[in-house]
Amino acid sequence: MRTHATLPAVGGTFRFGATEKLRTLDLSEPLEVRRVATGEHAHTVRTLGDSVVLKMARRLRSGIDPGIEMGHFLSRSGFTNSPALLGTLEHINEGGVPTALAVALEYIRNQGDGWSVVVDALDRELEDETLSGDADDRGLPYSLTLIETIGRRTGELHRALAAADAIDPNFAPEPVTNDDLDEWLKSAVLRAEEAFDSLDKLPDTTDVETQQLADKLLTLREAMVRRIETLVPTIARGNKLRLHNDYHLAKILVSANDIYIIDFEGEPDRPVEERRQKAPASRDIATMLRSFDYAARTAVDRQRQRGATQLEEIETRGLNWRSLAERRFLRAYGMARDDSTGGSHLAGGELLPLFLADKLFEEILYEGANRPVYLATPLRSALELVAPLDTTTDEDGA
């Protein structure tokens, strides 16, 4: 990589690349190679000592790799709360189209990913509150301090992306148009319809609680679709930015009292061009807020599995934590995003409810098809979203 070598390959060439950081990195001593269990299926990951993380693609997709592209941009922009891009290996076909094969990144010492750290902390906090009964006298818990840090760094990331050079077509912010609003609404409604169709065909093996939640949501199908249609602003405002596009707690590394944002390649199952699309910053925010909901319910479920008493009270505290996490994240985000696009409508905040609903139904589809044991989580949240409609459905249908 350091030599920027180009080697012949079947159907094209192998192209190696290196950033200045790799060229100046001291790699003179032998490096221990360690396997990293990431739980993802798109890459094989190895660490080289405490200097380099090497991600090797297991699923090859032709086209500009969003992770490599974002790594170069963040290096230029001076954003330091993501692992620095060190080097790349790509196959370039005879038409000049790249396919990413491997990427080398800066190694960050860490306590774990944001999902594990937040859920573990919240689990302990819920248990401590149950034992002591002193929830209000403990100050700000570690889990919420961490959420504030995530909010601040997310705001700084989006501020850097919003400041992209106007002459760079791949990153320059673009105004949201009425066509964009129409497309996002159409996509959200279609996803909701697909999710409802899937709920109508749940297998007989579905557990009783999940089936009951699904049945209740199905009675609100028409009202829910109408609700989604009200979530789109009547006037297009704000800008579309390049985003993380797969942003949740597992895409965070916790390092001492700070966090680092990782894995900018987007969801590996989506086409490359879709992962490079621009959208309002609130799309990233929506996926992170949904991650808080999963974290809260997972921590509560851990308490239940350990046979905790006062489960109703614990669940209430878990959902209260979720609300506090959302507010503290958004406040820290807004303060960090305090620039010319910091106003809620200019930052795309008006679209947050639409993107939250869209993400909810995406989760229902995914969990139903891949992790049915988790399907109850988005179902409960969807019912919260439409709770006001539950009392009006009969009247509307009269």
Tab-separated table of C-alpha atoms in Angstrom:
chain	number	residue	atom	x	y	z
A	1	MET	CA	0.000	0.000	0.000
A	2	ARG	CA	2.768	2.424	0.936
A	3	THR	CA	4.315	2.157	-2.526
A	4	HIS	CA	1.024	2.863	-4.367
A	5	ALA	CA	1.788	-0.212	-6.446
A	6	THR	CA	-0.284	-1.256	-9.448
A	7	LEU	CA	-0.206	-4.941	-10.375
A	8	PRO	CA	-1.756	-6.808	-13.306
A	9	ALA	CA	-4.886	-8.823	-12.532
A	10	VAL	CA	-7.516	-10.795	-14.414
A	11	GLY	CA	-9.833	-8.299	-16.094
A	12	GLY	CA	-7.870	-5.257	-14.954
A	13	THR	CA	-5.341	-4.258	-12.302
A	14	PHE	CA	-4.834	-4.286	-8.543
A	15	ARG	CA	-4.319	-0.740	-7.258
A	16	PHE	CA	-2.813	-0.083	-3.837
A	17	GLY	CA	-3.147	3.287	-2.144
A	18	ALA	CA	-1.847	4.912	1.022
A	19	THR	CA	-2.536	8.114	2.912
A	20	GLU	CA	0.142	10.272	4.460
A	21	LYS	CA	-0.674	8.794	7.859
A	22	LEU	CA	0.245	5.287	6.669
A	23	ARG	CA	3.420	6.532	5.006
A	24	THR	CA	4.615	8.025	8.301
A	25	LEU	CA	3.407	5.196	10.580
A	26	ASP	CA	6.198	3.269	12.305
A	27	LEU	CA	5.732	-0.372	11.332
A	28	SER	CA	9.341	-1.449	11.826
A	29	GLU	CA	8.550	-3.927	14.623
A	30	PRO	CA	6.764	-7.258	13.969
A	31	LEU	CA	3.005	-6.897	14.421
A	32	GLU	CA	0.788	-9.508	16.057
A	33	VAL	CA	-2.134	-10.387	13.810
A	34	ARG	CA	-5.391	-10.869	15.710
A	35	ARG	CA	-8.801	-11.867	14.439
A	36	VAL	CA	-11.670	-9.536	15.315
A	37	ALA	CA	-15.174	-10.972	15.733
A	38	THR	CA	-17.474	-8.222	14.431
A	39	GLY	CA	-20.722	-10.081	13.865
A	40	GLU	CA	-20.971	-8.621	10.370
A	41	HIS	CA	-20.946	-10.722	7.222
A	42	ALA	CA	-19.500	-8.266	4.720
A	43	HIS	CA	-15.881	-8.169	5.949
A	44	THR	CA	-13.178	-10.231	7.573
A	45	VAL	CA	-11.343	-8.042	10.100
A	46	ARG	CA	-7.814	-8.379	11.510
A	47	THR	CA	-5.805	-6.084	13.767
A	48	LEU	CA	-2.087	-5.651	13.173
A	49	GLY	CA	-0.645	-4.939	16.594
A	50	ASP	CA	-2.102	-1.778	18.077
A	51	SER	CA	-1.561	0.197	14.895
A	52	VAL	CA	-3.761	-1.016	12.049
A	53	VAL	CA	-7.198	-2.536	11.465
A	54	LEU	CA	-7.400	-4.403	8.154
A	55	LYS	CA	-10.892	-4.972	6.731
A	56	MET	CA	-11.043	-7.451	3.843
A	57	ALA	CA	-14.185	-7.622	1.745
A	58	ARG	CA	-16.059	-10.909	1.681
A	59	ARG	CA	-18.806	-9.610	-0.571
A	60	LEU	CA	-17.514	-7.740	-3.606
A	61	ARG	CA	-19.481	-4.831	-5.065
A	62	SER	CA	-18.211	-2.832	-8.028
A	63	GLY	CA	-18.319	0.943	-7.841
A	64	ILE	CA	-16.872	3.662	-5.628
A	65	ASP	CA	-16.708	2.329	-2.070
A	66	PRO	CA	-18.546	4.742	0.269
A	67	GLY	CA	-16.281	3.869	3.202
A	68	ILE	CA	-13.084	4.662	1.310
A	69	GLU	CA	-14.632	7.779	-0.175
A	70	MET	CA	-15.808	8.993	3.239
A	71	GLY	CA	-12.415	8.207	4.789
A	72	HIS	CA	-10.653	10.497	2.324
A	73	PHE	CA	-13.231	13.238	2.872
A	74	LEU	CA	-13.048	13.129	6.673
A	75	SER	CA	-9.243	13.272	6.530
A	76	ARG	CA	-9.448	16.397	4.372
A	77	SER	CA	-12.108	17.975	6.583
A	78	GLY	CA	-10.167	17.508	9.817
A	79	PHE	CA	-12.838	15.401	11.537
A	80	THR	CA	-10.829	13.280	13.975
A	81	ASN	CA	-13.484	11.183	15.742
A	82	SER	CA	-13.382	8.345	13.269
A	83	PRO	CA	-10.461	5.979	12.637
A	84	ALA	CA	-8.161	7.560	10.065
A	85	LEU	CA	-7.992	5.952	6.636
A	86	LEU	CA	-4.515	4.473	6.128
A	87	GLY	CA	-4.579	2.536	2.877
A	88	THR	CA	-6.652	0.737	0.265
A	89	LEU	CA	-6.573	-2.175	-2.146
A	90	GLU	CA	-8.941	-2.063	-5.119
A	91	HIS	CA	-9.442	-4.002	-8.315
A	92	ILE	CA	-9.833	-1.659	-11.274
A	93	ASN	CA	-11.516	-3.286	-14.262
A	94	GLU	CA	-10.719	-2.489	-17.871
A	95	GLY	CA	-13.454	0.129	-17.883
A	96	GLY	CA	-11.920	1.939	-14.918
A	97	VAL	CA	-14.567	0.854	-12.390
A	98	PRO	CA	-13.136	0.084	-8.913
A	99	THR	CA	-14.069	-2.753	-6.577
A	100	ALA	CA	-12.852	-2.414	-2.984
A	101	LEU	CA	-10.975	-5.494	-1.765
A	102	ALA	CA	-9.407	-4.261	1.468
A	103	VAL	CA	-9.014	-1.126	3.541
A	104	ALA	CA	-6.531	-0.329	6.313
A	105	LEU	CA	-7.673	1.937	9.145
A	106	GLU	CA	-6.160	3.420	12.270
A	107	TYR	CA	-6.507	1.172	15.313
A	108	ILE	CA	-8.412	2.809	18.183
A	109	ARG	CA	-8.008	1.432	21.697
A	110	ASN	CA	-11.504	0.967	22.999
A	111	GLN	CA	-13.778	-0.568	25.623
A	112	GLY	CA	-16.131	-1.973	23.000
A	113	ASP	CA	-18.821	-0.839	20.616
A	114	GLY	CA	-21.498	1.626	21.668
A	115	TRP	CA	-24.254	-0.986	21.681
A	116	SER	CA	-22.505	-3.304	24.140
A	117	VAL	CA	-21.264	-0.498	26.390
A	118	VAL	CA	-24.600	1.352	26.544
A	119	VAL	CA	-26.729	-1.755	27.106
A	120	ASP	CA	-24.361	-3.113	29.771
A	121	ALA	CA	-24.316	0.248	31.556
A	122	LEU	CA	-28.084	0.660	31.426
A	123	ASP	CA	-28.588	-2.898	32.659
A	124	ARG	CA	-26.421	-2.147	35.702
A	125	GLU	CA	-28.133	1.185	36.289
A	126	LEU	CA	-31.605	-0.347	36.220
A	127	GLU	CA	-30.526	-3.022	38.663
A	128	ASP	CA	-28.866	-0.509	40.996
A	129	GLU	CA	-31.984	1.676	40.974
A	130	THR	CA	-34.150	-1.331	41.808
A	131	LEU	CA	-31.935	-2.313	44.732
A	132	SER	CA	-31.444	1.183	46.147
A	133	GLY	CA	-34.699	2.867	45.142
A	134	ASP	CA	-32.643	6.053	44.774
A	135	ALA	CA	-32.787	6.771	41.029
A	136	ASP	CA	-33.063	10.560	41.407
A	137	ASP	CA	-30.054	11.028	43.701
A	138	ARG	CA	-27.298	9.477	41.612
A	139	GLY	CA	-26.551	12.294	39.198
A	140	LEU	CA	-26.345	11.752	35.455
A	141	PRO	CA	-25.734	8.028	34.828
A	142	TYR	CA	-22.812	6.943	32.680
A	143	SER	CA	-25.091	5.674	29.902
A	144	LEU	CA	-26.606	9.138	29.376
A	145	THR	CA	-23.216	10.854	29.612
A	146	LEU	CA	-22.114	8.578	26.794
A	147	ILE	CA	-25.265	9.380	24.783
A	148	GLU	CA	-24.488	13.094	25.076
A	149	THR	CA	-20.988	12.458	23.737
A	150	ILE	CA	-22.431	10.515	20.808
A	151	GLY	CA	-24.807	13.400	20.112
A	152	ARG	CA	-22.001	15.957	20.166
A	153	ARG	CA	-19.724	13.958	17.878
A	154	THR	CA	-22.622	13.233	15.503
A	155	GLY	CA	-23.317	16.951	15.267
A	156	GLU	CA	-19.658	17.612	14.524
A	157	LEU	CA	-19.682	14.922	11.821
A	158	HIS	CA	-22.733	16.408	10.137
A	159	ARG	CA	-21.282	19.913	10.456
A	160	ALA	CA	-18.176	18.720	8.584
A	161	LEU	CA	-20.323	17.106	5.884
A	162	ALA	CA	-22.481	20.225	5.583
A	163	ALA	CA	-19.337	22.276	4.985
A	164	ALA	CA	-18.218	20.171	1.996
A	165	ASP	CA	-16.769	22.127	-0.904
A	166	ALA	CA	-19.445	23.142	-3.395
A	167	ILE	CA	-17.199	22.089	-6.283
A	168	ASP	CA	-17.088	18.468	-5.074
A	169	PRO	CA	-20.202	16.869	-6.606
A	170	ASN	CA	-19.866	13.739	-4.464
A	171	PHE	CA	-20.113	15.650	-1.177
A	172	ALA	CA	-21.477	19.127	-1.891
A	173	PRO	CA	-24.780	19.712	-0.043
A	174	GLU	CA	-27.815	19.909	-2.325
A	175	PRO	CA	-31.174	21.545	-1.636
A	176	VAL	CA	-34.095	19.291	-0.752
A	177	THR	CA	-36.663	19.410	-3.549
A	178	ASN	CA	-40.369	18.665	-3.747
A	179	ASP	CA	-39.467	15.614	-5.821
A	180	ASP	CA	-37.346	14.418	-2.898
A	181	LEU	CA	-40.282	14.797	-0.530
A	182	ASP	CA	-42.510	12.848	-2.896
A	183	GLU	CA	-39.927	10.077	-3.231
A	184	TRP	CA	-39.308	9.749	0.525
A	185	LEU	CA	-43.036	9.637	1.209
A	186	LYS	CA	-43.627	7.073	-1.522
A	187	SER	CA	-40.797	4.913	-0.159
A	188	ALA	CA	-42.079	5.121	3.427
A	189	VAL	CA	-45.649	4.234	2.463
A	190	LEU	CA	-44.484	1.326	0.292
A	191	ARG	CA	-42.305	-0.012	3.109
A	192	ALA	CA	-45.185	0.274	5.572
A	193	GLU	CA	-47.495	-1.623	3.199
A	194	GLU	CA	-44.876	-4.348	2.760
A	195	ALA	CA	-44.446	-4.565	6.528
A	196	PHE	CA	-48.192	-4.907	7.093
A	197	ASP	CA	-48.343	-7.612	4.420
A	198	SER	CA	-45.576	-9.494	6.225
A	199	LEU	CA	-47.401	-9.204	9.560
A	200	ASP	CA	-50.496	-10.668	7.959
A	201	LYS	CA	-48.492	-13.791	7.088
A	202	LEU	CA	-46.545	-14.491	10.264
A	203	PRO	CA	-45.791	-18.215	10.692
A	204	ASP	CA	-47.620	-20.384	13.221
A	205	THR	CA	-44.397	-20.567	15.245
A	206	THR	CA	-44.656	-16.864	16.168
A	207	ASP	CA	-44.825	-16.437	19.945
A	208	VAL	CA	-48.133	-15.364	21.449
A	209	GLU	CA	-47.059	-11.873	22.560
A	210	THR	CA	-45.577	-10.969	19.185
A	211	GLN	CA	-48.674	-12.263	17.373
A	212	GLN	CA	-50.932	-10.190	19.611
A	213	LEU	CA	-48.870	-7.050	18.961
A	214	ALA	CA	-48.974	-7.737	15.216
A	215	ASP	CA	-52.730	-8.306	15.258
A	216	LYS	CA	-53.305	-5.038	17.091
A	217	LEU	CA	-51.125	-3.085	14.665
A	218	LEU	CA	-52.892	-4.677	11.696
A	219	THR	CA	-56.203	-3.209	12.876
A	220	LEU	CA	-54.605	0.235	12.510
A	221	ARG	CA	-53.185	-0.327	9.033
A	222	GLU	CA	-55.185	2.296	7.137
A	223	ALA	CA	-54.858	4.849	9.934
A	224	MET	CA	-51.101	4.272	10.073
A	225	VAL	CA	-50.652	4.874	6.356
A	226	ARG	CA	-52.701	8.053	6.613
A	227	ARG	CA	-50.531	9.115	9.537
A	228	ILE	CA	-47.354	8.649	7.498
A	229	GLU	CA	-48.789	10.839	4.759
A	230	THR	CA	-49.105	13.699	7.270
A	231	LEU	CA	-45.422	13.547	8.220
A	232	VAL	CA	-44.126	15.216	5.057
A	233	PRO	CA	-43.619	19.003	5.096
A	234	THR	CA	-45.617	20.969	2.547
A	235	ILE	CA	-42.552	23.005	1.559
A	236	ALA	CA	-39.125	21.580	0.717
A	237	ARG	CA	-36.452	23.173	2.894
A	238	GLY	CA	-32.913	22.452	3.994
A	239	ASN	CA	-30.113	20.476	2.392
A	240	LYS	CA	-29.241	16.888	1.592
A	241	LEU	CA	-25.803	15.742	2.763
A	242	ARG	CA	-23.649	12.678	2.417
A	243	LEU	CA	-24.347	10.669	5.548
A	244	HIS	CA	-23.198	7.616	7.430
A	245	ASN	CA	-26.313	5.798	6.137
A	246	ASP	CA	-26.152	2.880	8.592
A	247	TYR	CA	-25.890	4.767	11.862
A	248	HIS	CA	-26.636	3.067	15.163
A	249	LEU	CA	-24.921	2.276	18.455
A	250	ALA	CA	-22.920	-0.641	17.038
A	251	LYS	CA	-21.238	1.846	14.668
A	252	ILE	CA	-19.648	3.601	17.637
A	253	LEU	CA	-16.404	2.721	19.409
A	254	VAL	CA	-16.162	3.847	23.035
A	255	SER	CA	-12.624	4.964	23.850
A	256	ALA	CA	-11.936	6.297	27.347
A	257	ASN	CA	-14.344	9.245	27.715
A	258	ASP	CA	-14.846	9.747	23.989
A	259	ILE	CA	-16.342	7.939	21.015
A	260	TYR	CA	-15.286	7.199	17.442
A	261	ILE	CA	-17.666	6.650	14.530
A	262	ILE	CA	-16.889	3.653	12.317
A	263	ASP	CA	-18.065	1.702	9.252
A	264	PHE	CA	-19.003	4.424	6.771
A	265	GLU	CA	-19.575	1.950	3.938
A	266	GLY	CA	-23.313	1.807	4.674
A	267	GLU	CA	-25.535	-1.254	4.763
A	268	PRO	CA	-23.669	-3.901	2.731
A	269	ASP	CA	-26.871	-5.434	1.331
A	270	ARG	CA	-27.833	-2.179	-0.394
A	271	PRO	CA	-26.509	-1.145	-3.837
A	272	VAL	CA	-23.401	1.053	-3.754
A	273	GLU	CA	-25.115	4.031	-5.361
A	274	GLU	CA	-27.921	3.886	-2.812
A	275	ARG	CA	-25.358	3.929	-0.002
A	276	ARG	CA	-23.810	7.064	-1.524
A	277	GLN	CA	-27.080	8.965	-1.798
A	278	LYS	CA	-27.508	12.265	0.000
A	279	ALA	CA	-30.329	12.918	2.461
A	280	PRO	CA	-31.153	15.288	5.329
A	281	ALA	CA	-29.086	14.724	8.445
A	282	SER	CA	-32.256	13.618	10.227
A	283	ARG	CA	-32.053	10.260	8.440
A	284	ASP	CA	-28.890	9.407	10.386
A	285	ILE	CA	-30.491	10.798	13.538
A	286	ALA	CA	-33.585	8.621	13.083
A	287	THR	CA	-31.585	5.387	12.900
A	288	MET	CA	-29.606	6.327	16.017
A	289	LEU	CA	-32.769	7.181	17.975
A	290	ARG	CA	-34.247	3.815	17.030
A	291	SER	CA	-31.076	2.199	18.404
A	292	PHE	CA	-31.809	3.817	21.792
A	293	ASP	CA	-35.209	2.123	21.812
A	294	TYR	CA	-33.622	-1.270	21.156
A	295	ALA	CA	-31.045	-0.612	23.888
A	296	ALA	CA	-33.703	0.275	26.470
A	297	ARG	CA	-35.868	-2.750	25.714
A	298	THR	CA	-32.851	-5.083	25.642
A	299	ALA	CA	-31.703	-3.901	29.081
A	300	VAL	CA	-35.216	-4.409	30.451
A	301	ASP	CA	-35.365	-7.897	28.916
A	302	ARG	CA	-32.095	-8.778	30.664
A	303	GLN	CA	-33.689	-7.855	33.971
A	304	ARG	CA	-36.704	-10.023	33.124
A	305	GLN	CA	-34.504	-12.988	32.180
A	306	ARG	CA	-32.705	-12.782	35.522
A	307	GLY	CA	-36.023	-13.037	37.314
A	308	ALA	CA	-36.191	-9.455	38.550
A	309	THR	CA	-39.293	-8.399	40.429
A	310	GLN	CA	-41.026	-5.024	39.936
A	311	LEU	CA	-40.876	-5.597	36.177
A	312	GLU	CA	-43.516	-2.992	35.411
A	313	GLU	CA	-41.514	-0.364	37.261
A	314	ILE	CA	-38.292	-1.447	35.556
A	315	GLU	CA	-39.932	-1.217	32.139
A	316	THR	CA	-41.198	2.270	32.949
A	317	ARG	CA	-37.700	3.340	33.964
A	318	GLY	CA	-36.275	1.815	30.787
A	319	LEU	CA	-38.678	3.758	28.595
A	320	ASN	CA	-38.010	6.910	30.619
A	321	TRP	CA	-34.310	6.358	29.936
A	322	ARG	CA	-35.074	6.120	26.226
A	323	SER	CA	-36.873	9.476	26.300
A	324	LEU	CA	-34.017	11.087	28.248
A	325	ALA	CA	-31.474	9.595	25.837
A	326	GLU	CA	-33.340	11.015	22.854
A	327	ARG	CA	-33.539	14.483	24.400
A	328	ARG	CA	-29.927	14.571	25.545
A	329	PHE	CA	-28.678	13.288	22.203
A	330	LEU	CA	-30.669	15.891	20.274
A	331	ARG	CA	-29.612	18.721	22.575
A	332	ALA	CA	-25.915	17.821	22.355
A	333	TYR	CA	-26.287	17.337	18.593
A	334	GLY	CA	-27.919	20.742	18.145
A	335	MET	CA	-25.220	22.523	20.143
A	336	ALA	CA	-22.441	20.872	18.122
A	337	ARG	CA	-24.254	21.536	14.861
A	338	ASP	CA	-24.456	25.277	15.672
A	339	ASP	CA	-23.587	26.586	12.228
A	340	SER	CA	-25.396	28.157	9.289
A	341	THR	CA	-27.520	25.024	8.890
A	342	GLY	CA	-28.137	24.498	12.578
A	343	GLY	CA	-31.809	25.504	12.628
A	344	SER	CA	-34.127	22.527	12.971
A	345	HIS	CA	-35.890	23.078	9.658
A	346	LEU	CA	-32.672	23.888	7.801
A	347	ALA	CA	-31.021	20.740	9.161
A	348	GLY	CA	-33.931	18.669	7.900
A	349	GLY	CA	-35.458	18.257	11.347
A	350	GLU	CA	-38.987	18.494	9.975
A	351	LEU	CA	-38.432	15.157	8.266
A	352	LEU	CA	-37.322	13.311	11.405
A	353	PRO	CA	-40.813	11.866	12.142
A	354	LEU	CA	-41.057	10.515	8.572
A	355	PHE	CA	-37.622	8.908	8.713
A	356	LEU	CA	-38.398	7.433	12.139
A	357	ALA	CA	-41.594	5.851	10.813
A	358	ASP	CA	-39.785	4.573	7.728
A	359	LYS	CA	-37.051	3.021	9.895
A	360	LEU	CA	-39.658	1.402	12.145
A	361	PHE	CA	-41.282	-0.447	9.267
A	362	GLU	CA	-37.902	-1.378	7.842
A	363	GLU	CA	-37.138	-2.982	11.213
A	364	ILE	CA	-40.457	-4.851	11.187
A	365	LEU	CA	-39.611	-6.284	7.773
A	366	TYR	CA	-36.065	-7.208	8.768
A	367	GLU	CA	-36.863	-8.720	12.143
A	368	GLY	CA	-39.790	-10.693	10.783
A	369	ALA	CA	-37.616	-12.210	8.072
A	370	ASN	CA	-34.358	-12.651	9.992
A	371	ARG	CA	-34.752	-12.297	13.766
A	372	PRO	CA	-38.366	-12.986	14.749
A	373	VAL	CA	-37.406	-13.074	18.435
A	374	TYR	CA	-36.788	-9.302	18.173
A	375	LEU	CA	-39.914	-8.467	16.171
A	376	ALA	CA	-41.828	-7.348	19.262
A	377	THR	CA	-39.462	-4.379	19.722
A	378	PRO	CA	-40.425	-2.405	16.589
A	379	LEU	CA	-44.038	-3.576	16.927
A	380	ARG	CA	-44.291	-2.002	20.379
A	381	SER	CA	-42.761	1.223	19.089
A	382	ALA	CA	-45.087	1.290	16.083
A	383	LEU	CA	-48.059	0.959	18.423
A	384	GLU	CA	-46.724	3.888	20.455
A	385	LEU	CA	-46.507	5.906	17.252
A	386	VAL	CA	-50.149	5.256	16.397
A	387	ALA	CA	-51.531	5.204	19.949
A	388	PRO	CA	-53.589	8.397	19.404
A	389	LEU	CA	-55.183	6.741	16.365
A	390	ASP	CA	-56.326	3.720	18.360
A	391	THR	CA	-59.225	5.707	19.841
A	392	THR	CA	-60.264	7.290	16.540
A	393	THR	CA	-60.244	4.298	14.226
A	394	ASP	CA	-63.862	3.325	14.886
A	395	GLU	CA	-65.061	6.879	14.423
A	396	ASP	CA	-63.076	7.305	11.201
A	397	GLY	CA	-64.539	4.091	9.818
A	398	ALA	CA	-68.114	4.966	10.653
